[in-house]
Coordinates of C-alpha atoms in Angstrom, one line a residue:
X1 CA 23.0 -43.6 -7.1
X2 CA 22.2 -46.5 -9.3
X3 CA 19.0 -46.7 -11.4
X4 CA 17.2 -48.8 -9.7
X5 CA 18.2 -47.7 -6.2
X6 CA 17.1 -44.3 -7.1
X7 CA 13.8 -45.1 -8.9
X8 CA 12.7 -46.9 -5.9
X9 CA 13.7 -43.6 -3.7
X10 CA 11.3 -41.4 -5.9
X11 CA 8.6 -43.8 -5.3
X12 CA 8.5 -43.9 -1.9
X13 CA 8.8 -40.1 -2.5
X14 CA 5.7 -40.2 -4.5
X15 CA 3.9 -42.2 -2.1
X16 CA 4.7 -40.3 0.7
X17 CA 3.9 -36.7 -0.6
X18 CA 0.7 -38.6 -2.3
X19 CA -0.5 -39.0 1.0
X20 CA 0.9 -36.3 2.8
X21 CA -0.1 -33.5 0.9
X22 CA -3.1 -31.6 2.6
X23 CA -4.9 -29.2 0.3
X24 CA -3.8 -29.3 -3.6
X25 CA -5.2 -26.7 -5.6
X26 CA -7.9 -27.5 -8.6
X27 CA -4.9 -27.0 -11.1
X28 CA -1.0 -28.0 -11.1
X29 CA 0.8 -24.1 -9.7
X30 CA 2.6 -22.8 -12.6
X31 CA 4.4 -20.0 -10.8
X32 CA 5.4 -21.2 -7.0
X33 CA 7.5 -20.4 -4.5
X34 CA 8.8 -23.6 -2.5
X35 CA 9.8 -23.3 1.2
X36 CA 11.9 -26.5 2.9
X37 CA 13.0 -26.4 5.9
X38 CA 15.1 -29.8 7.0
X39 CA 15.5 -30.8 10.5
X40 CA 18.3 -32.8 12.0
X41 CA 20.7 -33.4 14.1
X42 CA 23.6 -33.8 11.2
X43 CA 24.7 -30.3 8.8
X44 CA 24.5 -31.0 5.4
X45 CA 26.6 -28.5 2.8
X46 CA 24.4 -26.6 1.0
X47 CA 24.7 -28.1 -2.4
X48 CA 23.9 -31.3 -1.0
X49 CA 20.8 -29.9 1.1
X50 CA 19.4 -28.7 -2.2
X51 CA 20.2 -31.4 -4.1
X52 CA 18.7 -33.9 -1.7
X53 CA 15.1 -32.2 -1.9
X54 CA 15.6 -33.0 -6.0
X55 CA 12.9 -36.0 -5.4
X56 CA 10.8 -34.2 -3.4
X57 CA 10.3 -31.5 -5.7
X58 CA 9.8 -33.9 -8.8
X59 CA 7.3 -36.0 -6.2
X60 CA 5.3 -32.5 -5.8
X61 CA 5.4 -32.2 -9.9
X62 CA 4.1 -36.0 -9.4
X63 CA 1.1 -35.4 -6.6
X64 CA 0.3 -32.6 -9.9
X65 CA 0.4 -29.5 -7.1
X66 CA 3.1 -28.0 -9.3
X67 CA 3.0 -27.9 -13.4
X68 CA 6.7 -27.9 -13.8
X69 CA 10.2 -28.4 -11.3
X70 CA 12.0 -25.6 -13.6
X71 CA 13.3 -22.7 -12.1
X72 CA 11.4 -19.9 -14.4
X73 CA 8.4 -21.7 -12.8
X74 CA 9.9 -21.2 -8.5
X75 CA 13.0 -19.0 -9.0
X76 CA 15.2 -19.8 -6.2
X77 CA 14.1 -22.1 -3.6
X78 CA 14.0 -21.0 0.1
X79 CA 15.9 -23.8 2.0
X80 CA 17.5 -24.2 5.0
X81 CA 18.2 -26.4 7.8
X82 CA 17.4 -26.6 11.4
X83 CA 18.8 -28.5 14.9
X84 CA 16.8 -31.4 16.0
X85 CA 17.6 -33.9 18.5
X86 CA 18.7 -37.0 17.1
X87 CA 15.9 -39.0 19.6
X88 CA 12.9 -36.8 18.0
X89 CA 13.7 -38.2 14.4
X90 CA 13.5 -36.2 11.3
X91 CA 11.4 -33.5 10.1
X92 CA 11.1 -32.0 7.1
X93 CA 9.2 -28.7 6.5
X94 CA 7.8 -28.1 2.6
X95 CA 5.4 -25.1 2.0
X96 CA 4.4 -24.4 -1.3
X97 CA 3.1 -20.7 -2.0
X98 CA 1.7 -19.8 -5.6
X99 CA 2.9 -16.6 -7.6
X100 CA 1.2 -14.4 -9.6
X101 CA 2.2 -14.1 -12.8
X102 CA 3.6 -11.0 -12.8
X103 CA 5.6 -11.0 -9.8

């Protein structure tokens, strides 16, 4: 995608998840366990389905509910996709659990 194209995508992303966003804790998570669940009517591969929740993540790193995107920080993310008629539109699922430390 080209620079600009894609800078504007992450702002709407930032915008959105600014907004949308119901409870963020006092600090930024440091250890997290992300949850996305995508629905549509269209499959994507999987590659694809995880790369496409890239901006979503960074906008969560954004909104400061998570300190860092890294993976020592969420470990692997539990995503998947779901059905949904194409006349209900799309819905996209994100839960965001925090870790202890240790675990």
């Amino acid at each position: 995608m080209h620079y600009h194209k894609r800078n504007n995508a992450y702002k709407e992303w930032y915008t959105l998840l600014g907004y949308k966003v119901k409870t963020k804790p006092k600090e930024p998570l440091e250890k997290y366990k992300i949850t996305i669940i995508r629905h549509f009517f269209r499959q994507l591969d999987f590659d694809g389905l995880v790369a496409s929740y890239k901006p979503v993540v960074d906008s969560l790193k954004h909104c400061n509910v998570i300190l860092d995107d890294r993976y020592c920080c969420s470990g692997p993310w539990d995503i998947t996709q779901r059905f949904r008629p194409k006349v209900k539109k799309a819905l996209t699922y994100i839960k965001v659990e925090e870790l202890k430390h240790d675990e």
